Phi, psi and omega in degrees: 000128181279127180287134182286150178281165176303325178294315178296321180296317180294319178296319179295315181298318179296320180294320180296325181270348184072028182277138175284135184296325178293326177293323176295324177298317179293327179302323181261012175076027181251172177293156189303335183267000190299308184293321179298319179293323178297316183286313190270329186247351181074024179236117000287172181293328176212157181288143173295154185303314181294320179296315180298319181296314181297316181293320178296319178293321181297316182272350179070041179235167175291145178299333180298332178298329182258015171112001179281150171302146185307322183291342182269357182295132182249331184234129174244161181304330182283342184301316180235027182067020181059035191220079184246151174229134180270135177245132183290138176247125188252155182287340183290146176250155174250114186287136170256032179221241185279337180130134181253132178295142184231048182288325180237133179238068183284138178283123179276315185190185173229144180242130183272132177234149172298136182300321180297320179297317179297321179296327177289328182280320188212145181275346185282164174298144179305333177294345178266006182254144178218155174242126176224172183256149175274139176236128177102178188237012185289345179256014174296143006266359184291313178236135181246162177303129180095348177299146173264131181239143176264119186251126177266100182287344177277357181240081187237230188297328184295331182242027186305132180205178179304135179157183180259133184227155167264127183240151173247125176232118188059240181254020185241145171258135178228153176242123185215165175267138176252129177242114185286141172276120184296339181272140176265138178242118180053038177078001182247131178286136178250158182206164176250135174265119191240154170251136178290334176282117184295350178283356180245143182284155174272162173246095185280161171052056177263159177233171182304331181278354183278334181218160175257114182278116180280315181173171183267137176279120186247349181197151177221146175227152181212157175279133177270121183290000000 
């Protein structure tokens, strides 16, 4: 049996998943034709280490399948049951202070998570999930400046309940805690927008029309200093 080359392996993996080659190029931060040129024209001769790692994690295969030396393989199909989903990470930040402008929401990269783990975190389709960064200290100690948060955009105003949400007000994204008022006023649920840091004021007696709910924060990660 002839062992397949990294180019053949990548083409096969993309075909099995039904992935568009230009989308895979964007996944690794390259121009749309990059992966197609690698597969069909042999340019570049081999994948860069970072590109190979991202693609291996996305497909849930060993890096050696895509051309890495065997000792450099970091992910094998058994590590996550060969069942990964990539979630987009965006350049925009959600301020935990005065508000971060969100005029551009450029995709920085994608991070691969096990599908089962994502299902435990959020009920929405993975396409409704995004990763952005927290800016500011108004949500201390729960969220700190620089934390990465997983936002479920499919869990927004329609299911609003107590929890931490990303909100859009004017041209700014903010991350705040919502505390529902158990009493209904004129058939409309009211709520308070709160900061976990007591040094910041709350916004009491808000209604659905006062803010645009982007999604619910379901997970956070941070760098340990």
